[in-house]
PDB file of C-alpha atoms and ligand atoms in Angstrom:
ATOM      1  CA  MET A 445      51.755-123.167  38.042  1.00 45.00           C
ATOM      2  CA  THR A 446      48.167-123.270  36.288  1.00 42.00           C
ATOM      3  CA  ALA A 447      46.435-121.029  38.647  1.00 55.00           C
ATOM      4  CA  SER A 448      46.026-117.365  37.012  1.00 91.00           C
ATOM      5  CA  SER A 449      46.812-115.978  40.797  1.00 97.00           C
ATOM      6  CA  LEU A 450      48.450-117.142  44.384  1.00 98.00           C
ATOM      7  CA  LEU A 451      46.216-116.796  46.938  1.00 98.00           C
ATOM      8  CA  SER A 452      46.500-119.483  48.937  1.00 98.00           C
ATOM      9  CA  ILE A 453      49.465-122.083  49.604  1.00 98.00           C
ATOM     10  CA  GLY A 454      47.140-125.208  49.319  1.00 97.00           C
ATOM     11  CA  ASP A 455      45.763-124.490  45.802  1.00 94.00           C
ATOM     12  CA  LEU A 456      49.362-125.295  44.748  1.00 96.00           C
ATOM     13  CA  GLY A 457      49.709-128.244  45.872  1.00 97.00           C
ATOM     14  CA  ALA A 458      53.048-130.453  46.198  1.00 98.00           C
ATOM     15  CA  ASP A 459      53.413-130.303  42.622  1.00 97.00           C
ATOM     16  CA  GLY A 460      53.279-126.790  42.345  1.00 97.00           C
ATOM     17  CA  ILE A 461      55.201-126.463  45.383  1.00 98.00           C
ATOM     18  CA  ASP A 462      57.917-128.437  43.436  1.00 97.00           C
ATOM     19  CA  GLU A 463      57.730-126.659  40.406  1.00 97.00           C
ATOM     20  CA  VAL A 464      58.348-123.056  41.900  1.00 98.00           C
ATOM     21  CA  MET A 465      61.076-124.467  43.760  1.00 98.00           C
ATOM     22  CA  THR A 466      62.704-126.057  40.770  1.00 97.00           C
ATOM     23  CA  LEU A 467      62.318-122.415  38.932  1.00 97.00           C
ATOM     24  CA  THR A 468      63.875-120.824  42.212  1.00 98.00           C
ATOM     25  CA  ASP A 469      66.808-122.681  41.593  1.00 97.00           C
ATOM     26  CA  SER A 470      67.307-120.675  38.196  1.00 95.00           C
ATOM     27  CA  PHE A 471      66.456-117.221  39.847  1.00 97.00           C
ATOM     28  CA  VAL A 472      69.096-118.137  42.744  1.00 96.00           C
ATOM     29  CA  GLU A 473      71.479-118.140  39.974  1.00 94.00           C
ATOM     30  CA  VAL A 474      70.273-115.268  38.138  1.00 93.00           C
ATOM     31  CA  SER A 475      70.696-113.064  41.860  1.00 91.00           C
ATOM     32  CA  GLN A 476      74.003-114.310  42.473  1.00 91.00           C
ATOM     33  CA  ARG A 477      75.476-112.396  38.801  1.00 93.00           C
ATOM     34  CA  ALA A 478      77.345-109.524  39.145  1.00 93.00           C
ATOM     35  CA  MET A 479      74.357-108.091  37.129  1.00 93.00           C
ATOM     36  CA  PRO A 480      71.231-109.938  38.522  1.00 92.00           C
ATOM     37  CA  LYS A 481      68.972-109.115  35.625  1.00 95.00           C
ATOM     38  CA  VAL A 482      67.057-111.402  32.989  1.00 96.00           C
ATOM     39  CA  PRO A 483      64.628-109.700  30.323  1.00 96.00           C
ATOM     40  CA  ALA A 484      61.870-112.035  30.996  1.00 96.00           C
ATOM     41  CA  LEU A 485      59.035-109.785  32.338  1.00 97.00           C
ATOM     42  CA  ARG A 486      60.511-106.459  29.925  1.00 96.00           C
ATOM     43  CA  GLY A 487      57.847-104.152  29.243  1.00 95.00           C
ATOM     44  CA  ARG A 488      55.406-105.899  32.362  1.00 96.00           C
ATOM     45  CA  THR A 489      54.251-103.672  35.049  1.00 97.00           C
ATOM     46  CA  VAL A 490      53.975-105.167  38.562  1.00 97.00           C
ATOM     47  CA  VAL A 491      51.867-102.768  41.308  1.00 97.00           C
ATOM     48  CA  SER A 492      52.271-103.482  44.872  1.00 95.00           C
ATOM     49  CA  LEU A 493      48.764-102.694  46.769  1.00 95.00           C
ATOM     50  CA  PHE A 494      49.749-102.911  50.379  1.00 93.00           C
ATOM     51  CA  TYR A 495      47.165-101.791  53.301  1.00 92.00           C
ATOM     52  CA  GLU A 496      49.965-102.457  56.102  1.00 89.00           C
ATOM     53  CA  ASP A 497      53.090-101.972  57.282  1.00 82.00           C
ATOM     54  CA  SER A 498      56.052-104.419  55.362  1.00 86.00           C
ATOM     55  CA  THR A 499      59.426-103.764  54.960  1.00 82.00           C
ATOM     56  CA  ARG A 500      60.881-107.141  53.460  1.00 90.00           C
ATOM     57  CA  THR A 501      57.751-108.471  51.452  1.00 95.00           C
ATOM     58  CA  ARG A 502      57.266-105.069  49.626  1.00 95.00           C
ATOM     59  CA  LEU A 503      60.744-104.906  49.065  1.00 95.00           C
ATOM     60  CA  SER A 504      61.426-108.537  47.832  1.00 97.00           C
ATOM     61  CA  PHE A 505      58.663-108.318  45.761  1.00 98.00           C
ATOM     62  CA  GLU A 506      60.111-104.718  44.081  1.00 97.00           C
ATOM     63  CA  ALA A 507      63.527-106.545  43.792  1.00 97.00           C
ATOM     64  CA  ALA A 508      62.041-110.064  41.965  1.00 98.00           C
ATOM     65  CA  ALA A 509      60.131-107.926  39.578  1.00 98.00           C
ATOM     66  CA  ARG A 510      63.024-105.515  38.597  1.00 97.00           C
ATOM     67  CA  ARG A 511      65.107-108.850  38.253  1.00 97.00           C
ATOM     68  CA  LEU A 512      63.207-109.640  36.064  1.00 97.00           C
ATOM     69  CA  SER A 513      62.849-106.526  34.182  1.00 97.00           C
ATOM     70  CA  ALA A 514      59.175-105.705  34.897  1.00 97.00           C
ATOM     71  CA  ASP A 515      58.374-101.707  35.202  1.00 97.00           C
ATOM     72  CA  THR A 516      56.987-101.622  39.413  1.00 97.00           C
ATOM     73  CA  MET A 517      54.782 -99.216  41.113  1.00 94.00           C
ATOM     74  CA  ASN A 518      54.109 -98.818  44.390  1.00 90.00           C
ATOM     75  CA  PHE A 519      50.414 -97.928  46.300  1.00 84.00           C
ATOM     76  CA  SER A 520      50.873 -96.973  49.546  1.00 76.00           C
ATOM     77  CA  VAL A 521      47.974 -96.261  51.637  1.00 77.00           C
ATOM     78  CA  SER A 522      49.374 -93.405  53.468  1.00 67.00           C
ATOM     79  CA  THR A 523      49.367 -91.263  50.503  1.00 61.00           C
ATOM     80  CA  SER A 524      46.450 -92.842  48.460  1.00 65.00           C
ATOM     81  CA  SER A 525      42.794 -91.433  47.877  1.00 68.00           C
ATOM     82  CA  VAL A 526      41.821 -94.322  50.415  1.00 70.00           C
ATOM     83  CA  HIS A 527      42.142 -91.735  52.986  1.00 68.00           C
ATOM     84  CA  LYS A 528      39.821 -89.829  50.835  1.00 72.00           C
ATOM     85  CA  GLY A 529      37.216 -92.663  51.195  1.00 76.00           C
ATOM     86  CA  GLU A 530      37.848 -94.938  48.260  1.00 83.00           C
ATOM     87  CA  SER A 531      36.640 -98.502  48.424  1.00 90.00           C
ATOM     88  CA  LEU A 532      38.879-101.253  48.144  1.00 93.00           C
ATOM     89  CA  ARG A 533      37.061-102.069  44.781  1.00 95.00           C
ATOM     90  CA  ASP A 534      37.560 -98.918  43.377  1.00 94.00           C
ATOM     91  CA  THR A 535      41.244 -98.404  44.105  1.00 93.00           C
ATOM     92  CA  ALA A 536      41.796-102.082  42.539  1.00 95.00           C
ATOM     93  CA  LEU A 537      39.651-101.148  39.534  1.00 95.00           C
ATOM     94  CA  THR A 538      41.860 -97.404  39.042  1.00 93.00           C
ATOM     95  CA  ILE A 539      44.769 -98.916  38.888  1.00 93.00           C
ATOM     96  CA  GLU A 540      44.213-101.941  36.575  1.00 94.00           C
ATOM     97  CA  ALA A 541      42.822 -99.419  34.326  1.00 94.00           C
ATOM     98  CA  MET A 542      46.203 -97.977  34.215  1.00 93.00           C
ATOM     99  CA  GLY A 543      47.554-101.090  32.526  1.00 93.00           C
ATOM    100  CA  VAL A 544      49.262-103.443  35.321  1.00 96.00           C
ATOM    101  CA  ASP A 545      50.328-106.956  34.400  1.00 96.00           C
ATOM    102  CA  ALA A 546      50.173-108.519  38.281  1.00 97.00           C
ATOM    103  CA  LEU A 547      48.903-106.966  41.614  1.00 97.00           C
ATOM    104  CA  VAL A 548      50.763-107.874  44.702  1.00 98.00           C
ATOM    105  CA  VAL A 549      48.341-107.149  47.575  1.00 97.00           C
ATOM    106  CA  ARG A 550      48.773-106.859  51.749  1.00 96.00           C
ATOM    107  CA  HIS A 551      45.729-106.297  53.596  1.00 95.00           C
ATOM    108  CA  PRO A 552      44.741-106.465  57.218  1.00 92.00           C
ATOM    109  CA  SER A 553      41.310-108.501  55.948  1.00 94.00           C
ATOM    110  CA  ALA A 554      41.397-112.239  55.919  1.00 97.00           C
ATOM    111  CA  GLY A 555      40.145-112.776  52.139  1.00 97.00           C
ATOM    112  CA  ALA A 556      41.171-109.233  50.501  1.00 96.00           C
ATOM    113  CA  PRO A 557      43.458-110.360  47.597  1.00 98.00           C
ATOM    114  CA  ALA A 558      40.893-113.217  46.502  1.00 98.00           C
ATOM    115  CA  GLN A 559      38.368-110.181  47.006  1.00 97.00           C
ATOM    116  CA  VAL A 560      40.483-108.269  44.471  1.00 97.00           C
ATOM    117  CA  ALA A 561      41.115-111.069  42.209  1.00 97.00           C
ATOM    118  CA  SER A 562      37.354-111.443  41.404  1.00 97.00           C
ATOM    119  CA  TRP A 563      37.424-107.915  40.161  1.00 97.00           C
ATOM    120  CA  VAL A 564      40.048-107.337  38.096  1.00 97.00           C
ATOM    121  CA  SER A 565      41.415-109.556  35.239  1.00 95.00           C
ATOM    122  CA  CYS A 566      45.421-109.842  36.098  1.00 96.00           C
ATOM    123  CA  PRO A 567      47.033-111.945  38.404  1.00 97.00           C
ATOM    124  CA  VAL A 568      46.487-111.528  41.996  1.00 98.00           C
ATOM    125  CA  VAL A 569      49.470-112.180  44.827  1.00 98.00           C
ATOM    126  CA  ASN A 570      48.482-112.630  48.514  1.00 98.00           C
ATOM    127  CA  ALA A 571      51.366-110.800  50.120  1.00 98.00           C
ATOM    128  CA  GLY A 572      49.664-111.779  53.535  1.00 97.00           C
ATOM    129  CA  ASP A 573      45.761-111.466  54.610  1.00 97.00           C
ATOM    130  CA  GLY A 574      44.980-110.701  58.155  1.00 95.00           C
ATOM    131  CA  TRP A 575      45.821-113.724  60.133  1.00 94.00           C
ATOM    132  CA  HIS A 576      44.736-115.747  57.043  1.00 97.00           C
ATOM    133  CA  GLU A 577      47.717-116.534  54.643  1.00 98.00           C
ATOM    134  CA  HIS A 578      50.943-115.802  53.243  1.00 98.00           C
ATOM    135  CA  PRO A 579      51.803-118.179  50.692  1.00 98.00           C
ATOM    136  CA  THR A 580      55.284-116.918  49.297  1.00 98.00           C
ATOM    137  CA  GLN A 581      56.634-116.565  52.828  1.00 98.00           C
ATOM    138  CA  ALA A 582      55.621-120.593  52.791  1.00 98.00           C
ATOM    139  CA  LEU A 583      57.166-120.825  49.386  1.00 98.00           C
ATOM    140  CA  LEU A 584      60.665-119.486  50.812  1.00 98.00           C
ATOM    141  CA  ASP A 585      60.293-121.064  53.838  1.00 98.00           C
ATOM    142  CA  CYS A 586      60.300-124.683  52.111  1.00 98.00           C
ATOM    143  CA  TYR A 587      63.218-123.186  49.783  1.00 98.00           C
ATOM    144  CA  THR A 588      65.249-122.512  52.247  1.00 98.00           C
ATOM    145  CA  ILE A 589      64.903-125.833  54.182  1.00 98.00           C
ATOM    146  CA  ARG A 590      65.040-127.637  51.039  1.00 97.00           C
ATOM    147  CA  SER A 591      68.964-125.880  50.451  1.00 97.00           C
ATOM    148  CA  ALA A 592      70.080-126.723  53.500  1.00 97.00           C
ATOM    149  CA  ARG A 593      68.313-130.490  53.393  1.00 97.00           C
ATOM    150  CA  PRO A 594      68.044-133.290  50.937  1.00 95.00           C
ATOM    151  CA  SER A 595      64.107-132.919  51.043  1.00 96.00           C
ATOM    152  CA  LEU A 596      61.419-131.393  53.157  1.00 98.00           C
ATOM    153  CA  ALA A 597      60.560-135.256  53.620  1.00 98.00           C
ATOM    154  CA  GLY A 598      60.680-136.704  56.971  1.00 98.00           C
ATOM    155  CA  LEU A 599      62.035-134.156  58.900  1.00 98.00           C
ATOM    156  CA  ARG A 600      60.009-132.481  61.970  1.00 98.00           C
ATOM    157  CA  ILE A 601      59.390-129.029  61.968  1.00 98.00           C
ATOM    158  CA  ALA A 602      58.330-127.111  65.185  1.00 98.00           C
ATOM    159  CA  ILE A 603      56.452-123.476  64.711  1.00 98.00           C
ATOM    160  CA  VAL A 604      56.512-121.827  68.133  1.00 98.00           C
ATOM    161  CA  GLY A 605      55.007-119.103  69.452  1.00 96.00           C
ATOM    162  CA  ASP A 606      52.285-116.671  68.465  1.00 94.00           C
ATOM    163  CA  ILE A 607      50.279-119.236  66.330  1.00 96.00           C
ATOM    164  CA  LYS A 608      46.945-117.847  66.792  1.00 94.00           C
ATOM    165  CA  HIS A 609      47.428-114.427  65.011  1.00 93.00           C
ATOM    166  CA  SER A 610      50.094-115.401  62.300  1.00 96.00           C
ATOM    167  CA  ARG A 611      49.235-115.979  58.696  1.00 97.00           C
ATOM    168  CA  VAL A 612      52.486-117.241  58.038  1.00 98.00           C
ATOM    169  CA  ALA A 613      52.136-120.226  60.667  1.00 98.00           C
ATOM    170  CA  ARG A 614      48.914-121.422  58.729  1.00 97.00           C
ATOM    171  CA  SER A 615      50.595-120.844  55.224  1.00 98.00           C
ATOM    172  CA  ASN A 616      53.609-122.898  56.447  1.00 98.00           C
ATOM    173  CA  VAL A 617      51.773-126.035  57.965  1.00 98.00           C
ATOM    174  CA  THR A 618      50.122-126.064  54.800  1.00 98.00           C
ATOM    175  CA  ALA A 619      53.072-126.172  52.793  1.00 98.00           C
ATOM    176  CA  PHE A 620      55.515-128.243  55.256  1.00 98.00           C
ATOM    177  CA  THR A 621      52.787-131.057  55.900  1.00 98.00           C
ATOM    178  CA  LEU A 622      52.250-131.585  52.298  1.00 98.00           C
ATOM    179  CA  MET A 623      55.838-131.635  51.450  1.00 98.00           C
ATOM    180  CA  GLY A 624      56.230-134.712  53.882  1.00 98.00           C
ATOM    181  CA  ALA A 625      57.358-132.661  57.046  1.00 98.00           C
ATOM    182  CA  GLU A 626      55.955-133.134  60.290  1.00 98.00           C
ATOM    183  CA  VAL A 627      54.615-130.296  62.143  1.00 98.00           C
ATOM    184  CA  THR A 628      54.378-129.931  66.147  1.00 98.00           C
ATOM    185  CA  LEU A 629      52.863-126.111  67.241  1.00 98.00           C
ATOM    186  CA  VAL A 630      54.439-125.188  70.545  1.00 98.00           C
ATOM    187  CA  ALA A 631      52.544-122.239  72.023  1.00 97.00           C
ATOM    188  CA  PRO A 632      51.247-120.774  75.296  1.00 95.00           C
ATOM    189  CA  PRO A 633      47.138-122.277  75.098  1.00 94.00           C
ATOM    190  CA  THR A 634      45.932-118.564  75.170  1.00 92.00           C
ATOM    191  CA  LEU A 635      48.690-118.004  71.416  1.00 94.00           C
ATOM    192  CA  LEU A 636      46.533-121.132  69.806  1.00 95.00           C
ATOM    193  CA  PRO A 637      43.555-120.916  67.683  1.00 94.00           C
ATOM    194  CA  PRO A 638      40.084-121.808  68.916  1.00 92.00           C
ATOM    195  CA  SER A 639      40.177-124.945  67.137  1.00 93.00           C
ATOM    196  CA  LEU A 640      42.608-127.129  65.692  1.00 93.00           C
ATOM    197  CA  ALA A 641      40.327-129.322  63.933  1.00 92.00           C
ATOM    198  CA  GLY A 642      41.781-130.338  60.721  1.00 90.00           C
ATOM    199  CA  TRP A 643      45.536-128.996  61.469  1.00 93.00           C
ATOM    200  CA  PRO A 644      47.420-131.992  60.485  1.00 95.00           C
ATOM    201  CA  VAL A 645      49.800-131.143  63.537  1.00 97.00           C
ATOM    202  CA  GLU A 646      50.571-132.311  66.562  1.00 98.00           C
ATOM    203  CA  VAL A 647      50.728-129.441  69.688  1.00 97.00           C
ATOM    204  CA  SER A 648      52.800-129.126  72.763  1.00 97.00           C
ATOM    205  CA  THR A 649      53.224-126.326  75.368  1.00 97.00           C
ATOM    206  CA  ASP A 650      56.187-127.927  76.344  1.00 98.00           C
ATOM    207  CA  LEU A 651      59.323-126.355  74.342  1.00 98.00           C
ATOM    208  CA  ASP A 652      62.649-127.755  76.275  1.00 98.00           C
ATOM    209  CA  ALA A 653      60.770-131.785  75.654  1.00 98.00           C
ATOM    210  CA  VAL A 654      60.323-130.472  71.997  1.00 98.00           C
ATOM    211  CA  LEU A 655      63.495-129.115  70.924  1.00 98.00           C
ATOM    212  CA  PRO A 656      65.685-132.024  71.059  1.00 98.00           C
ATOM    213  CA  LYS A 657      63.402-133.802  68.324  1.00 98.00           C
ATOM    214  CA  VAL A 658      63.014-131.303  65.406  1.00 98.00           C
ATOM    215  CA  ASP A 659      65.382-130.760  62.551  1.00 98.00           C
ATOM    216  CA  VAL A 660      63.870-127.308  62.591  1.00 98.00           C
ATOM    217  CA  VAL A 661      62.593-124.948  65.111  1.00 98.00           C
ATOM    218  CA  TYR A 662      60.624-121.888  63.756  1.00 98.00           C
ATOM    219  CA  LEU A 663      59.941-118.833  65.648  1.00 98.00           C
ATOM    220  CA  LEU A 664      57.132-116.523  65.246  1.00 97.00           C
ATOM    221  CA  ARG A 665      56.827-113.365  66.103  1.00 94.00           C
ATOM    222  CA  ILE A 666      54.608-111.932  68.746  1.00 88.00           C
ATOM    223  CA  GLN A 667      51.850-109.895  66.837  1.00 82.00           C
ATOM    224  CA  ALA A 668      51.015-107.420  69.335  1.00 76.00           C
ATOM    225  CA  GLU A 669      49.572-105.505  66.596  1.00 74.00           C
ATOM    226  CA  ARG A 670      46.854-108.253  66.275  1.00 71.00           C
ATOM    227  CA  GLN A 671      46.113-108.911  69.945  1.00 67.00           C
ATOM    228  CA  ALA A 672      42.766-107.573  70.885  1.00 56.00           C
ATOM    229  CA  GLU A 673      43.226-108.320  74.629  1.00 63.00           C
ATOM    230  CA  ALA A 674      45.885-109.330  76.904  1.00 76.00           C
ATOM    231  CA  LEU A 675      46.802-113.171  75.840  1.00 81.00           C
ATOM    232  CA  LEU A 676      50.197-112.667  77.522  1.00 82.00           C
ATOM    233  CA  PRO A 677      50.966-111.724  81.621  1.00 82.00           C
ATOM    234  CA  SER A 678      54.356-110.595  80.166  1.00 85.00           C
ATOM    235  CA  LEU A 679      56.588-110.422  77.502  1.00 88.00           C
ATOM    236  CA  ARG A 680      59.691-112.047  80.413  1.00 90.00           C
ATOM    237  CA  GLU A 681      56.977-114.731  81.008  1.00 91.00           C
ATOM    238  CA  TYR A 682      56.684-115.517  77.749  1.00 93.00           C
ATOM    239  CA  THR A 683      60.367-115.738  76.893  1.00 95.00           C
ATOM    240  CA  ALA A 684      61.083-118.101  79.900  1.00 95.00           C
ATOM    241  CA  GLY A 685      58.125-120.512  78.347  1.00 96.00           C
ATOM    242  CA  TYR A 686      58.709-119.905  74.759  1.00 96.00           C
ATOM    243  CA  GLY A 687      62.099-117.837  73.732  1.00 97.00           C
ATOM    244  CA  LEU A 688      64.938-119.549  71.712  1.00 98.00           C
ATOM    245  CA  THR A 689      66.930-118.310  74.705  1.00 98.00           C
ATOM    246  CA  GLU A 690      70.720-119.514  74.630  1.00 98.00           C
ATOM    247  CA  ARG A 691      70.152-122.072  77.322  1.00 98.00           C
ATOM    248  CA  ARG A 692      67.358-123.761  75.165  1.00 98.00           C
ATOM    249  CA  ALA A 693      69.277-123.783  71.853  1.00 98.00           C
ATOM    250  CA  GLU A 694      71.734-126.313  73.529  1.00 98.00           C
ATOM    251  CA  LEU A 695      68.908-128.425  73.497  1.00 98.00           C
ATOM    252  CA  LEU A 696      68.827-128.442  70.005  1.00 98.00           C
ATOM    253  CA  ALA A 697      70.603-131.295  67.466  1.00 98.00           C
ATOM    254  CA  ASP A 698      74.134-130.343  66.511  1.00 97.00           C
ATOM    255  CA  ASP A 699      72.430-130.022  62.950  1.00 97.00           C
ATOM    256  CA  ALA A 700      68.902-128.239  63.725  1.00 98.00           C
ATOM    257  CA  LEU A 701      68.078-125.279  61.527  1.00 98.00           C
ATOM    258  CA  VAL A 702      66.791-122.229  63.291  1.00 98.00           C
ATOM    259  CA  MET A 703      64.271-119.911  61.311  1.00 98.00           C
ATOM    260  CA  HIS A 704      61.765-116.437  61.645  1.00 98.00           C
ATOM    261  CA  PRO A 705      60.169-114.835  59.398  1.00 97.00           C
ATOM    262  CA  GLY A 706      61.147-111.530  60.139  1.00 95.00           C
ATOM    263  CA  PRO A 707      61.100-108.911  61.736  1.00 94.00           C
ATOM    264  CA  MET A 708      62.530-110.601  64.873  1.00 95.00           C
ATOM    265  CA  ASN A 709      62.012-109.149  68.582  1.00 93.00           C
ATOM    266  CA  ARG A 710      65.646-110.286  69.707  1.00 94.00           C
ATOM    267  CA  GLY A 711      65.118-111.183  72.971  1.00 95.00           C
ATOM    268  CA  VAL A 712      61.462-111.748  72.959  1.00 93.00           C
ATOM    269  CA  GLU A 713      61.154-114.701  70.997  1.00 95.00           C
ATOM    270  CA  ILE A 714      64.513-115.336  69.950  1.00 97.00           C
ATOM    271  CA  ALA A 715      67.512-114.113  71.895  1.00 97.00           C
ATOM    272  CA  ALA A 716      70.070-111.736  69.688  1.00 97.00           C
ATOM    273  CA  ALA A 717      72.744-114.408  69.897  1.00 97.00           C
ATOM    274  CA  VAL A 718      71.012-117.340  68.892  1.00 98.00           C
ATOM    275  CA  ALA A 719      69.170-115.396  65.997  1.00 97.00           C
ATOM    276  CA  ASP A 720      73.140-114.953  64.754  1.00 97.00           C
ATOM    277  CA  LEU A 721      74.788-118.582  65.316  1.00 97.00           C
ATOM    278  CA  PRO A 722      75.498-120.462  61.945  1.00 96.00           C
ATOM    279  CA  CYS A 723      72.399-122.423  62.396  1.00 97.00           C
ATOM    280  CA  SER A 724      69.927-119.900  61.996  1.00 98.00           C
ATOM    281  CA  LEU A 725      68.926-119.236  58.485  1.00 98.00           C
ATOM    282  CA  VAL A 726      66.957-115.947  58.928  1.00 97.00           C
ATOM    283  CA  THR A 727      69.128-113.821  56.277  1.00 96.00           C
ATOM    284  CA  ARG A 728      69.069-116.793  54.062  1.00 97.00           C
ATOM    285  CA  GLN A 729      65.310-116.786  54.200  1.00 98.00           C
ATOM    286  CA  VAL A 730      65.431-113.413  53.450  1.00 96.00           C
ATOM    287  CA  ALA A 731      67.920-113.451  50.244  1.00 96.00           C
ATOM    288  CA  ASN A 732      65.790-116.793  48.755  1.00 97.00           C
ATOM    289  CA  GLY A 733      62.575-114.795  48.815  1.00 98.00           C
ATOM    290  CA  VAL A 734      63.581-112.539  46.183  1.00 97.00           C
ATOM    291  CA  ALA A 735      64.449-115.641  44.108  1.00 98.00           C
ATOM    292  CA  VAL A 736      60.945-117.334  44.981  1.00 98.00           C
ATOM    293  CA  ARG A 737      59.153-114.126  44.409  1.00 98.00           C
ATOM    294  CA  MET A 738      60.563-113.889  40.925  1.00 98.00           C
ATOM    295  CA  ALA A 739      59.760-117.700  40.247  1.00 98.00           C
ATOM    296  CA  VAL A 740      55.967-117.105  41.516  1.00 98.00           C
ATOM    297  CA  LEU A 741      56.207-113.872  38.848  1.00 98.00           C
ATOM    298  CA  PHE A 742      57.462-115.451  35.677  1.00 97.00           C
ATOM    299  CA  LEU A 743      55.305-118.472  36.679  1.00 97.00           C
ATOM    300  CA  LEU A 744      51.898-116.171  36.677  1.00 97.00           C
ATOM    301  CA  LEU A 745      52.956-113.682  33.916  1.00 95.00           C
ATOM    302  CA  GLY A 746      54.124-116.105  31.564  1.00 81.00           C
ATOM    303  CA  ALA A 747      55.853-115.303  28.855  1.00 58.00           C
ATOM    304  CA  GLU A 748      53.047-114.100  26.797  1.00 56.00           C
ATOM    305  CA  PRO A 749      52.851-110.089  26.885  1.00 48.00           C
ATOM    306  CA  ARG A 750      49.460-108.532  27.249  1.00 48.00           C
ATOM    307  CA  GLY A 751      47.354-108.148  24.304  1.00 43.00           C
TER     308      GLY A 751
HETATM  309  C1  NCD B1278      55.164-112.057  58.310  1.00 95.93           C
HETATM  310  C2  NCD B1278      54.034-111.188  58.205  1.00 95.93           C
HETATM  311  O1  NCD B1278      53.828-110.093  58.055  1.00 95.93           O
HETATM  312  O2  NCD B1278      53.331-112.149  58.338  1.00 95.93           O
HETATM  313  N1  NCD B1278      56.411-110.823  58.052  1.00 95.93           N
HETATM  314  C3  NCD B1278      57.232-111.034  57.001  1.00 95.93           C
HETATM  315  O3  NCD B1278      56.220-111.027  55.637  1.00 95.93           O
HETATM  316  N2  NCD B1278      58.322-111.597  56.496  1.00 95.93           N
HETATM  317  C4  NCD B1278      55.231-112.090  59.816  1.00 95.93           C
HETATM  318  C5  NCD B1278      55.269-111.123  60.874  1.00 95.93           C
HETATM  319  O4  NCD B1278      55.176-110.153  60.936  1.00 95.93           O
HETATM  320  O5  NCD B1278      55.662-111.263  62.415  1.00 95.93           O
END
């Protein structure tokens, strides 16, 4: 990785993704040790700056930083000076002045992590910005598929659901296609972006027809918090047309894989029983997320301590 920040998955390219995957292998091995810790980033400080709710991503970055022996600090909007009117720029500069080595930023606005990166001199990792990108999610998803299959090249992957509001879909379409997979988006027309020009994908509204042909079905959460207007008649109708119900799961090939970035709405986009099937990689995605983020932090912070 030559860039000094990770803002978008496209910046890495196929070679950069491969580099992260290779390094992740060794951090998976570290994570499986009785004492899952290496001294690589001892004395470094990683700060997470989260302007949006998050469980797994924030904890995952924190676990990753700690397993590399970095110190971690958490900035949470609910207890911060943001409520006293402090701007994003002032907040970022204040945190930087305390001596941080990397900032992990999640924000409801697309482009906010890139703005932060233009203001501070330390590396910035985009942990999700609005509908835009979620590069470490795409990396952990590539890694998880690669750990279950020889490679992503030639795999057929369906991404199903609320594509319109999903930063995961945007980063994953880029990552999967860079790695040679063929992506089909499956969604009701109201949950597709207004234009798909430039997206290297096929599109379908018929999940039953797509399922038998895919190697991986990747389900997205209905992002009710991002929907300004009612784009669905009801969640029940959504499940009837686009949910991976137990009946639909039977249409999948025997060796097909089921994925979801979490948090899952069991019974909406995925049936509770399907989420727990052996073909579901959901918990492996979470486990791999820590090792992938270790690789990202290690590559960005390098071996050189702050001068
Ligand atoms: C995703 C997100 O926040 O973009 N979750 C995650 O990071 N694992 C997807 C979602 O919220 O549905």
